[in-house]
GROMACS .gro file of C-alpha atoms in nm:
model
  405
    1UNK     CA    1  27.678  -9.476   4.515
    2UNK     CA    2  27.483  -9.440   4.192
    3UNK     CA    3  27.606  -9.166   3.966
    4UNK     CA    4  27.364  -8.876   3.912
    5UNK     CA    5  27.180  -8.939   3.585
    6UNK     CA    6  27.186  -8.647   3.344
    7UNK     CA    7  27.016  -8.627   3.005
    8UNK     CA    8  27.193  -8.393   2.767
    9UNK     CA    9  26.955  -8.285   2.494
   10UNK     CA   10  27.114  -8.133   2.185
   11UNK     CA   11  26.906  -7.939   1.934
   12UNK     CA   12  27.002  -7.857   1.578
   13UNK     CA   13  27.209  -7.541   1.596
   14UNK     CA   14  27.568  -7.461   1.503
   15UNK     CA   15  27.648  -7.441   1.875
   16UNK     CA   16  27.590  -7.818   1.902
   17UNK     CA   17  27.966  -7.873   1.885
   18UNK     CA   18  28.006  -7.683   2.213
   19UNK     CA   19  27.789  -7.940   2.388
   20UNK     CA   20  28.080  -8.184   2.355
   21UNK     CA   21  28.269  -7.977   2.612
   22UNK     CA   22  27.968  -7.973   2.844
   23UNK     CA   23  27.940  -8.351   2.805
   24UNK     CA   24  28.307  -8.394   2.890
   25UNK     CA   25  28.274  -8.187   3.207
   26UNK     CA   26  27.967  -8.376   3.319
   27UNK     CA   27  28.117  -8.722   3.264
   28UNK     CA   28  28.456  -8.633   3.415
   29UNK     CA   29  28.287  -8.500   3.729
   30UNK     CA   30  28.113  -8.831   3.791
   31UNK     CA   31  27.776  -8.797   3.617
   32UNK     CA   32  27.614  -9.068   3.407
   33UNK     CA   33  27.516  -8.879   3.091
   34UNK     CA   34  27.279  -8.995   2.819
   35UNK     CA   35  27.290  -8.775   2.507
   36UNK     CA   36  26.960  -8.733   2.323
   37UNK     CA   37  27.007  -8.526   2.005
   38UNK     CA   38  26.750  -8.420   1.752
   39UNK     CA   39  26.783  -8.530   1.390
   40UNK     CA   40  26.896  -8.179   1.302
   41UNK     CA   41  27.169  -8.190   1.568
   42UNK     CA   42  27.326  -8.490   1.397
   43UNK     CA   43  27.398  -8.271   1.095
   44UNK     CA   44  27.648  -8.085   1.316
   45UNK     CA   45  27.785  -8.362   1.543
   46UNK     CA   46  27.748  -8.730   1.454
   47UNK     CA   47  27.597  -9.002   1.670
   48UNK     CA   48  27.932  -9.182   1.695
   49UNK     CA   49  28.085  -8.880   1.871
   50UNK     CA   50  27.808  -8.859   2.129
   51UNK     CA   51  27.817  -9.233   2.190
   52UNK     CA   52  28.195  -9.242   2.233
   53UNK     CA   53  28.202  -8.947   2.473
   54UNK     CA   54  27.905  -9.060   2.685
   55UNK     CA   55  27.948  -9.437   2.677
   56UNK     CA   56  27.583  -9.481   2.583
   57UNK     CA   57  27.409  -9.558   2.254
   58UNK     CA   58  27.256  -9.258   2.083
   59UNK     CA   59  26.921  -9.238   1.910
   60UNK     CA   60  26.682  -8.967   1.802
   61UNK     CA   61  26.376  -9.189   1.753
   62UNK     CA   62  26.118  -9.342   1.982
   63UNK     CA   63  26.128  -9.658   1.766
   64UNK     CA   64  26.478  -9.771   1.869
   65UNK     CA   65  26.492 -10.038   2.144
   66UNK     CA   66  26.113 -10.024   2.176
   67UNK     CA   67  26.108 -10.302   2.437
   68UNK     CA   68  26.287 -10.065   2.676
   69UNK     CA   69  26.031  -9.788   2.614
   70UNK     CA   70  26.306  -9.523   2.590
   71UNK     CA   71  26.066  -9.234   2.525
   72UNK     CA   72  25.935  -9.284   2.879
   73UNK     CA   73  26.221  -9.441   3.072
   74UNK     CA   74  26.494  -9.187   2.990
   75UNK     CA   75  26.301  -8.893   3.133
   76UNK     CA   76  26.160  -9.089   3.427
   77UNK     CA   77  26.502  -9.196   3.553
   78UNK     CA   78  26.686  -8.866   3.506
   79UNK     CA   79  26.806  -8.645   3.791
   80UNK     CA   80  26.853  -8.353   3.550
   81UNK     CA   81  26.771  -8.274   3.189
   82UNK     CA   82  26.974  -8.001   3.022
   83UNK     CA   83  26.920  -7.895   2.661
   84UNK     CA   84  27.223  -7.719   2.513
   85UNK     CA   85  27.185  -7.571   2.266
   86UNK     CA   86  26.810  -7.514   2.278
   87UNK     CA   87  26.691  -7.371   1.946
   88UNK     CA   88  26.381  -7.158   1.892
   89UNK     CA   89  26.212  -7.465   1.742
   90UNK     CA   90  26.293  -7.682   2.043
   91UNK     CA   91  26.171  -7.418   2.289
   92UNK     CA   92  25.846  -7.387   2.096
   93UNK     CA   93  25.788  -7.762   2.099
   94UNK     CA   94  25.866  -7.786   2.470
   95UNK     CA   95  25.636  -7.495   2.556
   96UNK     CA   96  25.347  -7.647   2.361
   97UNK     CA   97  25.398  -8.007   2.473
   98UNK     CA   98  25.479  -8.146   2.130
   99UNK     CA   99  25.649  -8.486   2.127
  100UNK     CA  100  25.762  -8.591   1.781
  101UNK     CA  101  26.105  -8.734   1.866
  102UNK     CA  102  26.296  -8.889   2.155
  103UNK     CA  103  26.410  -8.557   2.305
  104UNK     CA  104  26.068  -8.392   2.318
  105UNK     CA  105  25.918  -8.715   2.460
  106UNK     CA  106  26.189  -8.712   2.726
  107UNK     CA  107  26.104  -8.354   2.820
  108UNK     CA  108  25.740  -8.449   2.874
  109UNK     CA  109  25.821  -8.746   3.097
  110UNK     CA  110  26.094  -8.582   3.305
  111UNK     CA  111  26.013  -8.535   3.672
  112UNK     CA  112  26.337  -8.362   3.756
  113UNK     CA  113  26.483  -8.014   3.706
  114UNK     CA  114  26.502  -7.908   3.341
  115UNK     CA  115  26.751  -7.650   3.215
  116UNK     CA  116  26.740  -7.492   2.869
  117UNK     CA  117  27.046  -7.309   2.732
  118UNK     CA  118  26.917  -7.122   2.426
  119UNK     CA  119  27.132  -7.042   2.124
  120UNK     CA  120  27.000  -6.866   1.814
  121UNK     CA  121  27.022  -6.542   1.622
  122UNK     CA  122  26.927  -6.225   1.809
  123UNK     CA  123  26.614  -6.165   1.604
  124UNK     CA  124  26.488  -6.516   1.679
  125UNK     CA  125  26.555  -6.480   2.052
  126UNK     CA  126  26.382  -6.141   2.068
  127UNK     CA  127  26.078  -6.248   1.862
  128UNK     CA  128  25.757  -6.228   2.069
  129UNK     CA  129  25.677  -6.593   1.998
  130UNK     CA  130  26.009  -6.708   2.144
  131UNK     CA  131  25.975  -6.478   2.444
  132UNK     CA  132  25.625  -6.611   2.515
  133UNK     CA  133  25.751  -6.969   2.490
  134UNK     CA  134  26.035  -6.889   2.731
  135UNK     CA  135  25.792  -6.726   2.975
  136UNK     CA  136  25.567  -7.034   2.958
  137UNK     CA  137  25.853  -7.272   3.032
  138UNK     CA  138  25.975  -7.059   3.322
  139UNK     CA  139  25.625  -7.036   3.466
  140UNK     CA  140  25.611  -7.417   3.467
  141UNK     CA  141  25.936  -7.441   3.663
  142UNK     CA  142  26.197  -7.488   3.392
  143UNK     CA  143  26.516  -7.286   3.410
  144UNK     CA  144  26.571  -7.106   3.080
  145UNK     CA  145  26.900  -6.923   3.105
  146UNK     CA  146  26.965  -6.604   2.914
  147UNK     CA  147  27.188  -6.646   2.608
  148UNK     CA  148  27.523  -6.469   2.598
  149UNK     CA  149  27.614  -6.169   2.387
  150UNK     CA  150  27.885  -6.218   2.127
  151UNK     CA  151  27.976  -6.347   1.784
  152UNK     CA  152  27.707  -6.555   1.617
  153UNK     CA  153  27.729  -6.720   1.276
  154UNK     CA  154  27.879  -6.534   0.983
  155UNK     CA  155  27.945  -6.169   1.060
  156UNK     CA  156  27.652  -6.133   1.301
  157UNK     CA  157  27.702  -6.029   1.662
  158UNK     CA  158  27.444  -5.991   1.936
  159UNK     CA  159  27.249  -6.170   2.206
  160UNK     CA  160  27.190  -6.535   2.126
  161UNK     CA  161  27.527  -6.699   2.172
  162UNK     CA  162  27.543  -7.020   2.377
  163UNK     CA  163  27.696  -6.941   2.716
  164UNK     CA  164  28.038  -7.085   2.797
  165UNK     CA  165  28.003  -7.465   2.844
  166UNK     CA  166  28.203  -7.447   3.167
  167UNK     CA  167  27.955  -7.199   3.309
  168UNK     CA  168  27.657  -7.408   3.194
  169UNK     CA  169  27.818  -7.699   3.379
  170UNK     CA  170  27.849  -7.490   3.697
  171UNK     CA  171  27.483  -7.395   3.678
  172UNK     CA  172  27.381  -7.759   3.624
  173UNK     CA  173  27.592  -7.863   3.922
  174UNK     CA  174  27.414  -7.607   4.140
  175UNK     CA  175  27.072  -7.716   4.014
  176UNK     CA  176  27.152  -8.078   4.098
  177UNK     CA  177  27.274  -7.974   4.443
  178UNK     CA  178  26.936  -7.811   4.512
  179UNK     CA  179  26.763  -8.149   4.480
  180UNK     CA  180  26.493  -8.305   4.264
  181UNK     CA  181  26.185  -8.109   4.162
  182UNK     CA  182  25.884  -8.192   3.950
  183UNK     CA  183  25.708  -7.996   3.678
  184UNK     CA  184  25.511  -7.696   3.810
  185UNK     CA  185  25.744  -7.673   4.112
  186UNK     CA  186  25.881  -7.325   4.044
  187UNK     CA  187  26.231  -7.236   4.175
  188UNK     CA  188  26.209  -6.999   4.470
  189UNK     CA  189  26.371  -6.702   4.293
  190UNK     CA  190  26.182  -6.745   3.965
  191UNK     CA  191  26.018  -6.426   3.848
  192UNK     CA  192  26.252  -6.206   4.049
  193UNK     CA  193  26.529  -5.978   3.927
  194UNK     CA  194  26.835  -5.965   4.151
  195UNK     CA  195  27.137  -5.738   4.120
  196UNK     CA  196  27.475  -5.844   4.257
  197UNK     CA  197  27.803  -5.654   4.273
  198UNK     CA  198  28.133  -5.842   4.277
  199UNK     CA  199  28.506  -5.782   4.279
  200UNK     CA  200  28.707  -5.484   4.397
  201UNK     CA  201  28.706  -5.130   4.263
  202UNK     CA  202  29.028  -4.961   4.151
  203UNK     CA  203  29.082  -4.588   4.190
  204UNK     CA  204  29.338  -4.450   3.940
  205UNK     CA  205  29.628  -4.243   4.071
  206UNK     CA  206  29.805  -4.205   3.737
  207UNK     CA  207  29.796  -4.398   3.406
  208UNK     CA  208  29.974  -4.702   3.559
  209UNK     CA  209  29.888  -4.698   3.930
  210UNK     CA  210  29.570  -4.729   4.132
  211UNK     CA  211  29.438  -4.777   4.485
  212UNK     CA  212  29.271  -5.116   4.512
  213UNK     CA  213  29.197  -5.407   4.743
  214UNK     CA  214  29.237  -5.784   4.760
  215UNK     CA  215  28.882  -5.883   4.669
  216UNK     CA  216  28.873  -6.153   4.399
  217UNK     CA  217  28.500  -6.141   4.328
  218UNK     CA  218  28.453  -6.515   4.389
  219UNK     CA  219  28.178  -6.464   4.648
  220UNK     CA  220  27.983  -6.236   4.417
  221UNK     CA  221  28.013  -6.484   4.132
  222UNK     CA  222  27.894  -6.763   4.364
  223UNK     CA  223  27.591  -6.549   4.449
  224UNK     CA  224  27.521  -6.493   4.079
  225UNK     CA  225  27.550  -6.861   3.987
  226UNK     CA  226  27.331  -6.981   4.273
  227UNK     CA  227  27.066  -6.716   4.200
  228UNK     CA  228  27.054  -6.821   3.835
  229UNK     CA  229  27.024  -7.186   3.938
  230UNK     CA  230  26.728  -7.088   4.156
  231UNK     CA  231  26.549  -6.927   3.863
  232UNK     CA  232  26.628  -6.558   3.909
  233UNK     CA  233  26.698  -6.306   3.641
  234UNK     CA  234  27.046  -6.192   3.742
  235UNK     CA  235  27.242  -5.876   3.673
  236UNK     CA  236  27.603  -5.901   3.788
  237UNK     CA  237  27.804  -5.580   3.816
  238UNK     CA  238  28.167  -5.687   3.828
  239UNK     CA  239  28.475  -5.483   3.903
  240UNK     CA  240  28.812  -5.610   3.788
  241UNK     CA  241  28.763  -5.986   3.836
  242UNK     CA  242  28.874  -6.128   3.501
  243UNK     CA  243  28.634  -6.424   3.535
  244UNK     CA  244  28.420  -6.568   3.256
  245UNK     CA  245  28.059  -6.450   3.259
  246UNK     CA  246  27.834  -6.693   3.451
  247UNK     CA  247  27.579  -6.871   3.233
  248UNK     CA  248  27.246  -6.692   3.203
  249UNK     CA  249  27.365  -6.379   3.380
  250UNK     CA  250  27.372  -6.025   3.241
  251UNK     CA  251  27.717  -5.886   3.327
  252UNK     CA  252  27.808  -5.518   3.351
  253UNK     CA  253  28.180  -5.442   3.370
  254UNK     CA  254  28.301  -5.144   3.574
  255UNK     CA  255  28.630  -5.025   3.720
  256UNK     CA  256  28.588  -4.754   3.983
  257UNK     CA  257  28.352  -4.691   4.274
  258UNK     CA  258  28.181  -4.408   4.087
  259UNK     CA  259  28.121  -4.633   3.786
  260UNK     CA  260  27.992  -4.910   4.011
  261UNK     CA  261  27.750  -4.668   4.178
  262UNK     CA  262  27.610  -4.560   3.841
  263UNK     CA  263  27.564  -4.921   3.730
  264UNK     CA  264  27.402  -5.029   4.059
  265UNK     CA  265  27.157  -4.738   4.063
  266UNK     CA  266  27.055  -4.810   3.704
  267UNK     CA  267  27.007  -5.184   3.757
  268UNK     CA  268  26.842  -5.143   4.099
  269UNK     CA  269  26.561  -4.939   3.946
  270UNK     CA  270  26.383  -5.262   3.848
  271UNK     CA  271  26.538  -5.509   4.093
  272UNK     CA  272  26.363  -5.702   4.368
  273UNK     CA  273  26.688  -5.752   4.560
  274UNK     CA  274  27.034  -5.597   4.554
  275UNK     CA  275  27.333  -5.776   4.705
  276UNK     CA  276  27.643  -5.559   4.745
  277UNK     CA  277  27.920  -5.819   4.762
  278UNK     CA  278  28.184  -5.603   4.593
  279UNK     CA  279  28.463  -5.446   4.795
  280UNK     CA  280  28.408  -5.080   4.714
  281UNK     CA  281  28.696  -4.845   4.789
  282UNK     CA  282  28.610  -4.598   5.065
  283UNK     CA  283  28.847  -4.337   4.921
  284UNK     CA  284  28.994  -4.227   4.589
  285UNK     CA  285  29.280  -3.992   4.503
  286UNK     CA  286  29.169  -3.628   4.507
  287UNK     CA  287  29.350  -3.568   4.180
  288UNK     CA  288  29.457  -3.778   3.885
  289UNK     CA  289  29.802  -3.736   3.733
  290UNK     CA  290  29.779  -3.734   3.353
  291UNK     CA  291  30.135  -3.868   3.329
  292UNK     CA  292  30.315  -4.134   3.533
  293UNK     CA  293  30.436  -3.992   3.864
  294UNK     CA  294  30.816  -4.002   3.849
  295UNK     CA  295  31.068  -4.069   4.121
  296UNK     CA  296  31.298  -3.772   4.183
  297UNK     CA  297  31.644  -3.828   4.327
  298UNK     CA  298  31.676  -3.693   4.680
  299UNK     CA  299  31.305  -3.610   4.709
  300UNK     CA  300  31.026  -3.786   4.895
  301UNK     CA  301  30.703  -3.833   4.702
  302UNK     CA  302  30.427  -3.582   4.760
  303UNK     CA  303  30.148  -3.702   4.991
  304UNK     CA  304  29.845  -3.847   4.815
  305UNK     CA  305  29.532  -3.657   4.914
  306UNK     CA  306  29.219  -3.871   4.933
  307UNK     CA  307  28.848  -3.793   4.908
  308UNK     CA  308  28.553  -4.011   5.009
  309UNK     CA  309  28.377  -4.229   4.759
  310UNK     CA  310  27.996  -4.247   4.763
  311UNK     CA  311  27.846  -4.490   5.014
  312UNK     CA  312  27.645  -4.699   4.768
  313UNK     CA  313  27.500  -4.943   5.022
  314UNK     CA  314  27.370  -4.666   5.248
  315UNK     CA  315  27.231  -4.475   4.950
  316UNK     CA  316  27.030  -4.762   4.800
  317UNK     CA  317  26.910  -4.868   5.148
  318UNK     CA  318  26.783  -4.518   5.231
  319UNK     CA  319  26.624  -4.456   4.891
  320UNK     CA  320  26.478  -4.788   4.779
  321UNK     CA  321  26.402  -4.795   4.410
  322UNK     CA  322  26.096  -5.017   4.460
  323UNK     CA  323  25.863  -5.093   4.752
  324UNK     CA  324  25.971  -5.407   4.934
  325UNK     CA  325  26.313  -5.414   4.772
  326UNK     CA  326  26.556  -5.627   4.975
  327UNK     CA  327  26.906  -5.489   5.027
  328UNK     CA  328  27.198  -5.706   5.138
  329UNK     CA  329  27.541  -5.575   5.230
  330UNK     CA  330  27.877  -5.731   5.308
  331UNK     CA  331  28.108  -5.622   5.588
  332UNK     CA  332  28.472  -5.723   5.576
  333UNK     CA  333  28.618  -5.678   5.924
  334UNK     CA  334  28.961  -5.748   6.075
  335UNK     CA  335  28.873  -5.716   6.447
  336UNK     CA  336  28.567  -5.701   6.672
  337UNK     CA  337  28.390  -5.858   6.378
  338UNK     CA  338  28.035  -5.892   6.512
  339UNK     CA  339  28.038  -5.568   6.714
  340UNK     CA  340  28.153  -5.371   6.412
  341UNK     CA  341  27.908  -5.559   6.192
  342UNK     CA  342  27.610  -5.468   6.410
  343UNK     CA  343  27.712  -5.102   6.407
  344UNK     CA  344  27.747  -5.113   6.030
  345UNK     CA  345  27.406  -5.276   5.989
  346UNK     CA  346  27.242  -4.992   6.180
  347UNK     CA  347  27.443  -4.727   5.999
  348UNK     CA  348  27.383  -4.863   5.648
  349UNK     CA  349  27.013  -4.940   5.691
  350UNK     CA  350  27.014  -5.260   5.486
  351UNK     CA  351  26.797  -5.565   5.555
  352UNK     CA  352  27.079  -5.820   5.583
  353UNK     CA  353  27.451  -5.781   5.639
  354UNK     CA  354  27.697  -6.063   5.576
  355UNK     CA  355  27.984  -6.016   5.821
  356UNK     CA  356  28.312  -6.199   5.784
  357UNK     CA  357  28.667  -6.168   5.903
  358UNK     CA  358  28.920  -6.090   5.633
  359UNK     CA  359  29.294  -6.069   5.604
  360UNK     CA  360  29.584  -6.153   5.380
  361UNK     CA  361  29.515  -6.526   5.410
  362UNK     CA  362  29.146  -6.511   5.497
  363UNK     CA  363  28.854  -6.502   5.254
  364UNK     CA  364  29.012  -6.288   4.980
  365UNK     CA  365  29.085  -6.509   4.678
  366UNK     CA  366  28.989  -6.829   4.863
  367UNK     CA  367  28.726  -7.081   4.756
  368UNK     CA  368  28.591  -7.097   5.111
  369UNK     CA  369  28.433  -6.850   5.349
  370UNK     CA  370  28.259  -6.835   5.685
  371UNK     CA  371  28.032  -6.561   5.805
  372UNK     CA  372  27.745  -6.447   6.021
  373UNK     CA  373  27.443  -6.298   5.849
  374UNK     CA  374  27.290  -6.023   6.061
  375UNK     CA  375  26.930  -5.916   5.999
  376UNK     CA  376  26.773  -5.578   6.069
  377UNK     CA  377  26.502  -5.756   6.269
  378UNK     CA  378  26.765  -5.890   6.510
  379UNK     CA  379  26.819  -6.233   6.359
  380UNK     CA  380  27.165  -6.388   6.330
  381UNK     CA  381  27.254  -6.681   6.105
  382UNK     CA  382  27.598  -6.836   6.143
  383UNK     CA  383  27.741  -6.994   5.828
  384UNK     CA  384  28.024  -7.238   5.906
  385UNK     CA  385  28.346  -7.254   5.709
  386UNK     CA  386  28.278  -7.400   5.367
  387UNK     CA  387  28.253  -7.326   4.997
  388UNK     CA  388  28.144  -6.977   4.901
  389UNK     CA  389  27.850  -7.116   4.707
  390UNK     CA  390  27.718  -7.264   5.035
  391UNK     CA  391  27.723  -6.916   5.188
  392UNK     CA  392  27.553  -6.784   4.874
  393UNK     CA  393  27.269  -7.032   4.914
  394UNK     CA  394  27.221  -6.927   5.277
  395UNK     CA  395  27.197  -6.564   5.167
  396UNK     CA  396  26.929  -6.650   4.911
  397UNK     CA  397  26.750  -6.869   5.167
  398UNK     CA  398  26.718  -6.555   5.381
  399UNK     CA  399  26.631  -6.322   5.092
  400UNK     CA  400  26.359  -6.540   4.935
  401UNK     CA  401  26.105  -6.517   5.224
  402UNK     CA  402  26.152  -6.141   5.231
  403UNK     CA  403  26.049  -6.134   4.865
  404UNK     CA  404  25.726  -6.309   4.950
  405UNK     CA  405  25.824  -6.632   4.771
   0.00000   0.00000   0.00000
């Protein structure tokens, strides 16, 4: 089988060196990658490096190998174009259709999904001109992922850092899996803000102990990655996962159920859909011991009194922050899975409920999952055993029509 053809565009920013890691991941996973840098990018990483890592010659000009018409052919034959890093200058040229080098010509001729991974100083990213250019590209169907927050050049810190190359790779892989699109074919979640919770809450008992659960957060992260690949603006509220932030996703870190509730209510205020994939503790200790609870010879430990945590799913379902907001819940069951799931769907009042069977060796921490998605209108969608990202895509397939897309 032919290898998927990927064009890796590299613009002239200090983050260009990170694109080498993205290139390595793409080539090692079986993609045929052609690197197309700008002249400015070659000030940071030389053409010999790109050529050696990709196995293809590297040029920035439309005048090289003219008989092969590279300024047309490269974009025409690509299955994906990803620009990482994408500078403010590159985004402006792409938004306005300028074509003064091989990369911008390639962007104009591409008839495949196009992903931009911006990297620049915070002030440049937040400038109205850049934001308008980003909005234009997104409206035309390009996926422009949000830059990460962190250390920039010099002593500066803020939003504008290139997301982790491994996470950009995961997003590109998901975009390729969705199939080929053409310009002006907008991803089905574009223009929508979705909020996802992931992981498992921990309820402190004393400074070293807590009540927790086995949830790894992998399903929530799969939901976040697939939503970003489908063009959504994504807010991920994670509890105790330890995973790297997905590319293009705003991540809010919490620990307890109360903290998760506060974060969800805040983010849901402007969300079109909320997916509660986190395993939220039903109970927490009634009191917190300021010092470590000690063992005492000859004495049994005192019973731990518990109090109920807030029911976040029921709360946001009953009091929707916006008209038409879609709410999705998850039900982890150990027996009578569907019967208990249907009862929970009615009790919680959400639109969709993903019901799966869990246990010590089922679902928690695994890469795979199987489930049945129950709908408030009576529909049932069975999702066979497979990767969690496949289940995530099914969830978004069911959410998208309810958003009117």
